[in-house]
GROMACS .gro file of C-alpha atoms in nm:
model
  377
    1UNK     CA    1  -4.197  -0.044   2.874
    2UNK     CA    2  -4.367  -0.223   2.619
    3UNK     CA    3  -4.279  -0.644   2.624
    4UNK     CA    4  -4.240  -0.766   2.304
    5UNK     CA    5  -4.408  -1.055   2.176
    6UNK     CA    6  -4.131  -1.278   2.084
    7UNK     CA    7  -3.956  -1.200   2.452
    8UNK     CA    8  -4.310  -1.284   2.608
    9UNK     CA    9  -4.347  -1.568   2.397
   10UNK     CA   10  -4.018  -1.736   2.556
   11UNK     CA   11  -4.118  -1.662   2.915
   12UNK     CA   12  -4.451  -1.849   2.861
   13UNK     CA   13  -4.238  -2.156   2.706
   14UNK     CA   14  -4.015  -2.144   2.995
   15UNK     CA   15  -4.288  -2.124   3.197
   16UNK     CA   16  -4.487  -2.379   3.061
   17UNK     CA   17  -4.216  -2.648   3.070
   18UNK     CA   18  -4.188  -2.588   3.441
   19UNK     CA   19  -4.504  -2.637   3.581
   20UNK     CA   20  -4.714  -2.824   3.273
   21UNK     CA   21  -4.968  -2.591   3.242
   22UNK     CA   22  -5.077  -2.363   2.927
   23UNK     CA   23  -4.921  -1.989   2.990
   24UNK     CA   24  -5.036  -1.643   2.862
   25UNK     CA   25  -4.941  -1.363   2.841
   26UNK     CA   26  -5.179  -1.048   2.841
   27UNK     CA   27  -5.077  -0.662   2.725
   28UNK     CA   28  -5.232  -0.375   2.883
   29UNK     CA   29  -5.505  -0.355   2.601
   30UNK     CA   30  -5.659  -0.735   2.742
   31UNK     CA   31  -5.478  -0.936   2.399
   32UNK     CA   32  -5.349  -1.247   2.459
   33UNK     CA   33  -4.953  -1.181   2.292
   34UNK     CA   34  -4.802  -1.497   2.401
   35UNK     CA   35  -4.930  -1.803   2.480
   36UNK     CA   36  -4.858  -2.192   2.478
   37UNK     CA   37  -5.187  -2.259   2.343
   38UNK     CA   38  -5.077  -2.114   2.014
   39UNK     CA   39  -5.484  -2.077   1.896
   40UNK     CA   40  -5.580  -1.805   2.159
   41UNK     CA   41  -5.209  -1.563   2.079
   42UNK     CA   42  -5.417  -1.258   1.945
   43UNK     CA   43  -5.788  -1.296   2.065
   44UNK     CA   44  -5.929  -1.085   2.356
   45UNK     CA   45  -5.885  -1.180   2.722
   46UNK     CA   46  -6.200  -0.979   2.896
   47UNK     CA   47  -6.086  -1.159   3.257
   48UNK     CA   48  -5.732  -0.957   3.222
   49UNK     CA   49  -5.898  -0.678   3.110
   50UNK     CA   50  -6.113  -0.632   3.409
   51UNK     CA   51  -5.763  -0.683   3.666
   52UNK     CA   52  -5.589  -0.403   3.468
   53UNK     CA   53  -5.928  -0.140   3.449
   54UNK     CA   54  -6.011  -0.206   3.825
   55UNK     CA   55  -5.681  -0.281   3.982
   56UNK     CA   56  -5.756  -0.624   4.117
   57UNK     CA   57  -5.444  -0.810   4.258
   58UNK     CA   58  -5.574  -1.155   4.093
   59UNK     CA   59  -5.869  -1.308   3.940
   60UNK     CA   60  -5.997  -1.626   3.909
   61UNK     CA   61  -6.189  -1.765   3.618
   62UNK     CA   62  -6.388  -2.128   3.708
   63UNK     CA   63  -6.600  -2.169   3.368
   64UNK     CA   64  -6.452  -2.107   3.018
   65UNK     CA   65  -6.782  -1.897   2.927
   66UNK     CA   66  -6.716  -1.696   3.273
   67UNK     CA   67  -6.536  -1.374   3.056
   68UNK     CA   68  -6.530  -1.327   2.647
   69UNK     CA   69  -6.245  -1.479   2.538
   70UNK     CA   70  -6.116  -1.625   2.855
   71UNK     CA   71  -6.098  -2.021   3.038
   72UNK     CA   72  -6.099  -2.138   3.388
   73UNK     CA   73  -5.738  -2.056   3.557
   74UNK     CA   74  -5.632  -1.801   3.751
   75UNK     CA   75  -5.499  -1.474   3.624
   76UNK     CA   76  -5.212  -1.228   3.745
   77UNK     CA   77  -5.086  -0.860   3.708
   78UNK     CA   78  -4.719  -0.861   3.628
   79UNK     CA   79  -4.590  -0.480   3.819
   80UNK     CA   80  -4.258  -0.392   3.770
   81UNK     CA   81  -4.140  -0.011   3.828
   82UNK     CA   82  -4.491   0.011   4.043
   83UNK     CA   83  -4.620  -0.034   3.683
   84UNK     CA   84  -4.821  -0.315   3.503
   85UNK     CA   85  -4.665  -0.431   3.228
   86UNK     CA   86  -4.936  -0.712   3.157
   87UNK     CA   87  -5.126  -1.014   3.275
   88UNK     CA   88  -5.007  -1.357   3.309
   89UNK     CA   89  -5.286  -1.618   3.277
   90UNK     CA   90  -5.258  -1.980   3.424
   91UNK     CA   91  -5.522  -2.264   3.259
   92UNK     CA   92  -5.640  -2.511   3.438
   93UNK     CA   93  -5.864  -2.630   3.733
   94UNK     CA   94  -5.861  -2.343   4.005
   95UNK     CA   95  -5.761  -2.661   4.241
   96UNK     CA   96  -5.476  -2.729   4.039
   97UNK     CA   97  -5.331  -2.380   3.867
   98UNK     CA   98  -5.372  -2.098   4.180
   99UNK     CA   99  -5.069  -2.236   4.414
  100UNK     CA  100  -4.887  -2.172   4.097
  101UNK     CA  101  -4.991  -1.848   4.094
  102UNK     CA  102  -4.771  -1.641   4.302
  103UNK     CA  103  -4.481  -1.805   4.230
  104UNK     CA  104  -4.534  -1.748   3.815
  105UNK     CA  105  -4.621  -1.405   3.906
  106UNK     CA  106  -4.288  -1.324   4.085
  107UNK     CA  107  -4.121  -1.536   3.854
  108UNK     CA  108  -4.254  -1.298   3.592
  109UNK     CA  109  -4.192  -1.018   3.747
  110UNK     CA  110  -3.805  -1.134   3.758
  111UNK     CA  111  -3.815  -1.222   3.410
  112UNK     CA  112  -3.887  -0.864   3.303
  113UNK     CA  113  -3.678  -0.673   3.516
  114UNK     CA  114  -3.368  -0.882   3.448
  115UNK     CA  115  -3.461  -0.794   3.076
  116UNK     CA  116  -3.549  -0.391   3.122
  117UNK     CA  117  -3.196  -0.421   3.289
  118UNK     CA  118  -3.024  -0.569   3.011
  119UNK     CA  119  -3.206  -0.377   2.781
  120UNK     CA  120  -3.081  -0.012   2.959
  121UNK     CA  121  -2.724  -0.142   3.017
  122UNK     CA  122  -2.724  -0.211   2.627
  123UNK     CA  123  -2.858   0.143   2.582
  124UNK     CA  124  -2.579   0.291   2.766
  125UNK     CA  125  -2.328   0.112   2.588
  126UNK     CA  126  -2.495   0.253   2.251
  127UNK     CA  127  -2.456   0.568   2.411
  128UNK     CA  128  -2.100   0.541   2.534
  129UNK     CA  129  -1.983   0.377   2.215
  130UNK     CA  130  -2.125   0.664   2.011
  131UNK     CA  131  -1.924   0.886   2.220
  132UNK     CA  132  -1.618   0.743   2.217
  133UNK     CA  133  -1.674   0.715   1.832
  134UNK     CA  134  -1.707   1.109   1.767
  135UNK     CA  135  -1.434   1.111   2.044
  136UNK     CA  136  -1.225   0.932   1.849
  137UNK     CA  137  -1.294   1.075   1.501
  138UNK     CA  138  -1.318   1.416   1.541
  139UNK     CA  139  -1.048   1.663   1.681
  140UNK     CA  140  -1.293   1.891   1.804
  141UNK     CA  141  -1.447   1.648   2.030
  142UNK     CA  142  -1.286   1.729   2.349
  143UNK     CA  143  -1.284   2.114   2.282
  144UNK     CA  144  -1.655   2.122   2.314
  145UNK     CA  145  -1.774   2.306   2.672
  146UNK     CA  146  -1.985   2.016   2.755
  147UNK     CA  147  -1.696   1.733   2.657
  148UNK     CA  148  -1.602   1.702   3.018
  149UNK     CA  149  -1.964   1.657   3.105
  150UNK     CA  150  -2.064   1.450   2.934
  151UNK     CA  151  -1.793   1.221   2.947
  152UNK     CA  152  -1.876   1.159   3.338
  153UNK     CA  153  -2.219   1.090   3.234
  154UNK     CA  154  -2.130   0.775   2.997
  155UNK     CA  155  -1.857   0.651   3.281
  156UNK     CA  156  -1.540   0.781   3.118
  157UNK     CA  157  -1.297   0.981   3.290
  158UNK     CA  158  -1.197   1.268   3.123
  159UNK     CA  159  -0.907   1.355   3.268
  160UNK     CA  160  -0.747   0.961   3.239
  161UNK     CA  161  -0.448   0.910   3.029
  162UNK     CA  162  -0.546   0.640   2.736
  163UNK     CA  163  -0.431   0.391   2.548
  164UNK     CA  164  -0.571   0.255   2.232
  165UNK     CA  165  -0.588  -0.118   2.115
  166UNK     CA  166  -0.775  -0.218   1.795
  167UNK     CA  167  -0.806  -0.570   1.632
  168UNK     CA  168  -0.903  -0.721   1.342
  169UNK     CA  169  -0.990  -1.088   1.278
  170UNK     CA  170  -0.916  -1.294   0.969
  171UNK     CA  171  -1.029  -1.692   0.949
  172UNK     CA  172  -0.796  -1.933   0.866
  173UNK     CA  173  -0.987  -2.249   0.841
  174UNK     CA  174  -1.232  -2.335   0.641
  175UNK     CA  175  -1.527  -2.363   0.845
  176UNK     CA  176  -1.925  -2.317   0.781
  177UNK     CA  177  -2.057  -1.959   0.794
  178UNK     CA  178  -2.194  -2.061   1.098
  179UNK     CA  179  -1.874  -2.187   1.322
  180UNK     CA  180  -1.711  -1.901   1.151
  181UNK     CA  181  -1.957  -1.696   1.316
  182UNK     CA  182  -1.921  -1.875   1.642
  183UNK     CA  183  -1.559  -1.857   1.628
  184UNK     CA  184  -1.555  -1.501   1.567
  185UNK     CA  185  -1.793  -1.421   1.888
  186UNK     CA  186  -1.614  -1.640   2.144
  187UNK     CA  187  -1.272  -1.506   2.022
  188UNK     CA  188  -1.431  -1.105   2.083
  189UNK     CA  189  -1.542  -1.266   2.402
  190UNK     CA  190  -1.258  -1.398   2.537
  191UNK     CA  191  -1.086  -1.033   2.402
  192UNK     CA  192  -1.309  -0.838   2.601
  193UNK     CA  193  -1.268  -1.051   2.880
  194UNK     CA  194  -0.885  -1.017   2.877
  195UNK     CA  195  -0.822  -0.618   2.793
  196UNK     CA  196  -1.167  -0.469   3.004
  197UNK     CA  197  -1.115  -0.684   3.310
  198UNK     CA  198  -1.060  -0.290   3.472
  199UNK     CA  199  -1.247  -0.031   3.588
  200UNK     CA  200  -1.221   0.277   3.312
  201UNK     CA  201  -1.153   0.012   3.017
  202UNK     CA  202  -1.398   0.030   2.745
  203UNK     CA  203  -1.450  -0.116   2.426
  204UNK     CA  204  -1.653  -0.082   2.077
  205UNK     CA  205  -1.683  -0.171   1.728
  206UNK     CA  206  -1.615   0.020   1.471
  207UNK     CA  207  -1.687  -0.123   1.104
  208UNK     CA  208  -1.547  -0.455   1.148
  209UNK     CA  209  -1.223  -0.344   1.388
  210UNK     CA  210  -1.265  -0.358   1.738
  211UNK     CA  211  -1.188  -0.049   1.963
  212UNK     CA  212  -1.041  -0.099   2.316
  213UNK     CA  213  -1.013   0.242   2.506
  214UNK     CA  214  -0.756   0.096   2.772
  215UNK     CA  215  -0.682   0.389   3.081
  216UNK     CA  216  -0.343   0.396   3.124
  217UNK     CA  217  -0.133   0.192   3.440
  218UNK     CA  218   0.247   0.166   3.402
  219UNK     CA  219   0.257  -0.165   3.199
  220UNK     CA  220   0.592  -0.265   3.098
  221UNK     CA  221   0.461  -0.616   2.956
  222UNK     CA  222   0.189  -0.474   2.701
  223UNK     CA  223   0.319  -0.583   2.390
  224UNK     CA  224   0.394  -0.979   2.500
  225UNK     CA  225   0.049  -1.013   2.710
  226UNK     CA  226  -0.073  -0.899   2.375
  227UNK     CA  227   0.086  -1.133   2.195
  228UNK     CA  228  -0.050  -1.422   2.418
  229UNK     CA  229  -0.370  -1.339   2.388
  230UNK     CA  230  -0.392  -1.290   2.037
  231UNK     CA  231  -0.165  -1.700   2.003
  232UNK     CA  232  -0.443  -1.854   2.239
  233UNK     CA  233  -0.714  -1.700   2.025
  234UNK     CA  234  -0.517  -1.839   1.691
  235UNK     CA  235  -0.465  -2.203   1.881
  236UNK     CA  236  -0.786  -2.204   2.004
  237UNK     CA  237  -1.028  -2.054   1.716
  238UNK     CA  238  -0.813  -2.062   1.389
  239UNK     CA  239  -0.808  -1.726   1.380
  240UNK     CA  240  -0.610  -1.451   1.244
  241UNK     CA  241  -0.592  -1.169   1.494
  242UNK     CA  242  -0.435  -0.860   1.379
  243UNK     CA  243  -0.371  -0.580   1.645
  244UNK     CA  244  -0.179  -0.215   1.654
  245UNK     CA  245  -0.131  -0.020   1.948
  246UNK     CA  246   0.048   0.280   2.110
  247UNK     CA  247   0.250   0.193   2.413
  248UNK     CA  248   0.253   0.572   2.510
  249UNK     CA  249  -0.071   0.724   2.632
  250UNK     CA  250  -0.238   1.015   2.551
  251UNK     CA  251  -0.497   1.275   2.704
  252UNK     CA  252  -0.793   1.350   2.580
  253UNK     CA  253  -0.731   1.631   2.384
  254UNK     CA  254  -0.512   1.402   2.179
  255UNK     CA  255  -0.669   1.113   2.157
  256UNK     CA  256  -0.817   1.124   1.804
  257UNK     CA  257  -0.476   1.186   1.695
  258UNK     CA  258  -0.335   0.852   1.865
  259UNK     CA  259  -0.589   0.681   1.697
  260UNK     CA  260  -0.519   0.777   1.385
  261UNK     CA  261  -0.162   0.647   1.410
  262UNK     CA  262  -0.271   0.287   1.583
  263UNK     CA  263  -0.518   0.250   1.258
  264UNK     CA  264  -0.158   0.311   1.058
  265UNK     CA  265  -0.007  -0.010   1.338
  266UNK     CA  266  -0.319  -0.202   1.246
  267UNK     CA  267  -0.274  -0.186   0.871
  268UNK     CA  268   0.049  -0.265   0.902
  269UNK     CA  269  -0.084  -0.601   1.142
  270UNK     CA  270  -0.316  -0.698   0.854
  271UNK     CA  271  -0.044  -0.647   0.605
  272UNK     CA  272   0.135  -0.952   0.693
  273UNK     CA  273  -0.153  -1.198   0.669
  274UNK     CA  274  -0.052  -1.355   1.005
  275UNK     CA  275  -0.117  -1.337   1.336
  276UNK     CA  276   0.088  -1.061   1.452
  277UNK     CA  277   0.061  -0.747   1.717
  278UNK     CA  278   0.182  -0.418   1.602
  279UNK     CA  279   0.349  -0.123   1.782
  280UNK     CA  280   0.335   0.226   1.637
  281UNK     CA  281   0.655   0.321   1.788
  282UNK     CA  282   0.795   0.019   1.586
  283UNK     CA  283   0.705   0.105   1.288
  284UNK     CA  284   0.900   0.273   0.978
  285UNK     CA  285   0.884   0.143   0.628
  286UNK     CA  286   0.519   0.045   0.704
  287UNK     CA  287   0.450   0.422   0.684
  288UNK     CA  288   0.593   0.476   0.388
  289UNK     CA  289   0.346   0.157   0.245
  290UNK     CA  290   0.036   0.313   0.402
  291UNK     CA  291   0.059   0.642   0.201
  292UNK     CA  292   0.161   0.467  -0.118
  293UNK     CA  293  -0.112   0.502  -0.410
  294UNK     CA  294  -0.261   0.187  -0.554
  295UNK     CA  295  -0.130   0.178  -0.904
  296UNK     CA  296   0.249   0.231  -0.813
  297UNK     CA  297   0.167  -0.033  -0.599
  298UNK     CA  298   0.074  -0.245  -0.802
  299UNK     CA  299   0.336  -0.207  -1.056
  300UNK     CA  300   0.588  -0.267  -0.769
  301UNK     CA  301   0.447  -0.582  -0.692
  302UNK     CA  302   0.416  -0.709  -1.066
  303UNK     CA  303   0.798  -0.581  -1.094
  304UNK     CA  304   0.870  -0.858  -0.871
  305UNK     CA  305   0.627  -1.144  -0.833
  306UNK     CA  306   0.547  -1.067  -1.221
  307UNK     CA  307   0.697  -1.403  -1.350
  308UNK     CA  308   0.528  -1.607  -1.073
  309UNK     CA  309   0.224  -1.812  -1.110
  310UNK     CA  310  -0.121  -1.698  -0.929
  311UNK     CA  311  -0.071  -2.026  -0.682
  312UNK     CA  312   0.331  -1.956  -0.650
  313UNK     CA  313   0.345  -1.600  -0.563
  314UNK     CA  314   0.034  -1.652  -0.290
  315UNK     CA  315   0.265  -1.936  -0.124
  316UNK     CA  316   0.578  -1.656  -0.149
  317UNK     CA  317   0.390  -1.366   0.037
  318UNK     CA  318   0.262  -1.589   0.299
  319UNK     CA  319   0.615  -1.760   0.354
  320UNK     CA  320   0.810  -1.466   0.329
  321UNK     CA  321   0.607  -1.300   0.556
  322UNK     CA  322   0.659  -1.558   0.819
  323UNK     CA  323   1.009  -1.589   0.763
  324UNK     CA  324   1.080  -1.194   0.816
  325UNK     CA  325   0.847  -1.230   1.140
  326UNK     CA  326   1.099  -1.475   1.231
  327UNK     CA  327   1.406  -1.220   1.185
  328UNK     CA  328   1.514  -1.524   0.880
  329UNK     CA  329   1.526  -1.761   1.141
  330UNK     CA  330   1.468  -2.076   0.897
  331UNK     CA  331   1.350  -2.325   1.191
  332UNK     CA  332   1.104  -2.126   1.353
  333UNK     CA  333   0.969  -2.048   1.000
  334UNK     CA  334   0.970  -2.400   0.937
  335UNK     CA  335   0.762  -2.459   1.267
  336UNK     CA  336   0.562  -2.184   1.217
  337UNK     CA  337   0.438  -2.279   0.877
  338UNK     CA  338   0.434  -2.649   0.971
  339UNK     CA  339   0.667  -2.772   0.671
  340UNK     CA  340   0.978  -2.920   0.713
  341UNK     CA  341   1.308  -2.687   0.656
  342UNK     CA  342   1.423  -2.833   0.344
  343UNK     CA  343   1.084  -2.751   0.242
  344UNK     CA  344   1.116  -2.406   0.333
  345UNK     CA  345   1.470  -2.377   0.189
  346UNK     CA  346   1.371  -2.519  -0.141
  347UNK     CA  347   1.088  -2.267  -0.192
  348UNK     CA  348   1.381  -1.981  -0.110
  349UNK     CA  349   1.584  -2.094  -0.388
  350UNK     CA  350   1.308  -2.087  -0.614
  351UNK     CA  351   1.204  -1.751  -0.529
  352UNK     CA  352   1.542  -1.690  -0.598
  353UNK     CA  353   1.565  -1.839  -0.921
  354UNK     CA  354   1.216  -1.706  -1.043
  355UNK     CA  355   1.264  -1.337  -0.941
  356UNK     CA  356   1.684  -1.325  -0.976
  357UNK     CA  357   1.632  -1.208  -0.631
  358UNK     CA  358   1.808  -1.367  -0.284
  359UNK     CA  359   1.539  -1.310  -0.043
  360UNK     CA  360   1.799  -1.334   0.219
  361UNK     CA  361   1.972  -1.120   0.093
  362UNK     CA  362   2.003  -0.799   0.300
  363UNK     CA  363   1.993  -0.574  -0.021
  364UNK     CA  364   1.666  -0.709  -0.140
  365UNK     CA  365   1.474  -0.813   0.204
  366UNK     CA  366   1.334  -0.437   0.189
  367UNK     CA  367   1.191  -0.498  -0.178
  368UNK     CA  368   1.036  -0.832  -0.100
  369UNK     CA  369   0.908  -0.654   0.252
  370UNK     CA  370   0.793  -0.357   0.039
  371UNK     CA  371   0.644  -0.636  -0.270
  372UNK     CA  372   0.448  -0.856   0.058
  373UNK     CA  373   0.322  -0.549   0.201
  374UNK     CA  374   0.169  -0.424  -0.118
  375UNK     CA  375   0.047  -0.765  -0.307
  376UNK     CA  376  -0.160  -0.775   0.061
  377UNK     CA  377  -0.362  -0.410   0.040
   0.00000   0.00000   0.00000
């Protein structure tokens, strides 16, 4: 394994800071690639040269004119995998830097196999995620001979029952591209953390949805734990989450086909603009939205929000969408949307007196559901 010169360079900081002395750190071709003395990163180091051509567990240096390109300090091979994987290089009075010197070297050593770790587990996950990825897209997938195989070989059980969870995240405050950023990796965090808490759960990221590949136990409380976790996200992040699932699970020969039709649940989450989970088995106009073309839509929509303002028919979409969440329950709206009622009940009337339209009314609810989920495409 070749170490990098920006991960070397923050094991010599670290290591600097701990015991005051100027670190280096040699590759296997004797050139300094890290160092806290910023003026010798790149120059030759014949002293670390010498340990790595003739093997020597350690060398010390006690004149800076000693070896080209080297000072006084004592000098270790960092093996890892029975391998060297370079020198590190303490400055400094022998009487002073060498009882430093096996404890930096171990300390090294550490360093880079905690990173070679992380660096495979992140390789399997590439792996696995690209699997589950053709998995998931393709219908072919599991027919191939070596499906099962293979499988077993990224940790997934082939013959497990699945279910399927994606989410989507919209901000709702208005925060720097930073925090937004912040927000957005604590709240996959804390998502991860909740749904792949289990042996046989995995998860990925496809485009900007993520994928959770749940194996199935008999969960009669999916939908509200769902729910929960997608409020304390919203409460604590100010985030939007939108997820669709299946409740039923499927094999593996028919998994690409279940996710198909939680991607239809998903759309139908983002639809609404809210924070909202949505089932597949629930769903039944939404269908009918997801197949409609873009120009009809968009006729329907100017057919009736057409006489609205820009600003008035944003604030109908969003509070219409909440109310129908609701089942027309005006207080929970209310609370939802943090106005008051008459507030709520004012806008209704306008609505009302704008489009010539009760959206109360049971006989146009399904053209103002039909109007939301279109204007929101």
């Amino acid at each position: 394994m070749e170490i990098s010169r920006q991960f070397a360079m923050e094991m010599v900081k670290e290591l600097g800071v701990v015991i005051n002395q100027n670190i280096n750190f040699i590759d296997r071709n004797g050139i300094i690639i890290a160092s806290t003395d910023v003026n010798r990163i790149d120059s030759f180091h014949m002293g670390a040269k010498r340990i790595i051509d003739e093997g020597l567990p350690y060398l010390v240096i006690d004149s800076d004119d000693e070896y080209t390109g080297s000072k006084k300090g004592v000098n270790l091979p960092i093996i890892v995998d029975q391998q060297i994987q370079g020198i590190i290089g303490i400055t400094g009075e022998r009487s002073v830097v060498v009882k430093y010197g096996e404890i930096i070297k171990r300390f090294t050593e550490m360093y880079i196999r905690d990173n070679m770790m992380r660096k495979q587990q992140q390789q399997d996950e590439k792996i696995r995620s690209r699997f589950i990825e053709n998995w998931l897209m393709n219908d072919s997938a599991p027919h191939d001979p070596y499906f099962s195989e293979g499988a077993k070989e990224v940790g997934l059980n082939p013959d497990a029952q699945y279910r399927i969870i994606l989410v989507s995240f919209s901000q709702t405050s208005k925060q720097s591209m930073v925090d937004r950023q912040s927000s957005l990796d604590q709240a996959t965090q804390f998502l991860r953390t909740s749904l792949c808490n289990a042996t046989g759960n995995h998860t990925l990221r496809i485009g900007s949805v993520l994928v959770f590949l749940i194996e199935y136990r008999v969960e009669s409380e999916l939908k509200p734990r769902l729910q929960r976790i997608a409020r304390m996200i919203n409460q604590a992040y100010s985030i939007d989450v939108h997820i669709g699932f299946e409740n039923n699970p499927s094999t593996s020969m028919n998994l690409s086909e279940a996710y198909r039709r939680v991607q239809k649940a998903l759309m139908a989450s983002q639809a609404t603009h809210v924070t909202t989970v949505s089932e597949y088995d629930e769903l039944y106009l939404e269908l009918l939205i997801n197949d409609m073309n873009a120009s009809t839509s968009r006729e329907f929509v100017e057919k009736v929000f057409g006489k609205m303002s820009q600003e008035e028919r944003e604030v109908a979409v969003q509070w219409l969408s909440v109310l129908y969440l609701n089942d027309g329950s005006i207080q929970r709206t209310a609370n939802q949307l943090f106005i008051h009622k008459n507030t709520l009940q004012y806008k209704l009337r306008r609505i009302k007196e704008v489009t010539g339209m009760d959206p109360r009314s049971a006989r146009y609810i399904p053209i103002f559901t039909l109007a939301i989920a279109f204007s929101k495409r």
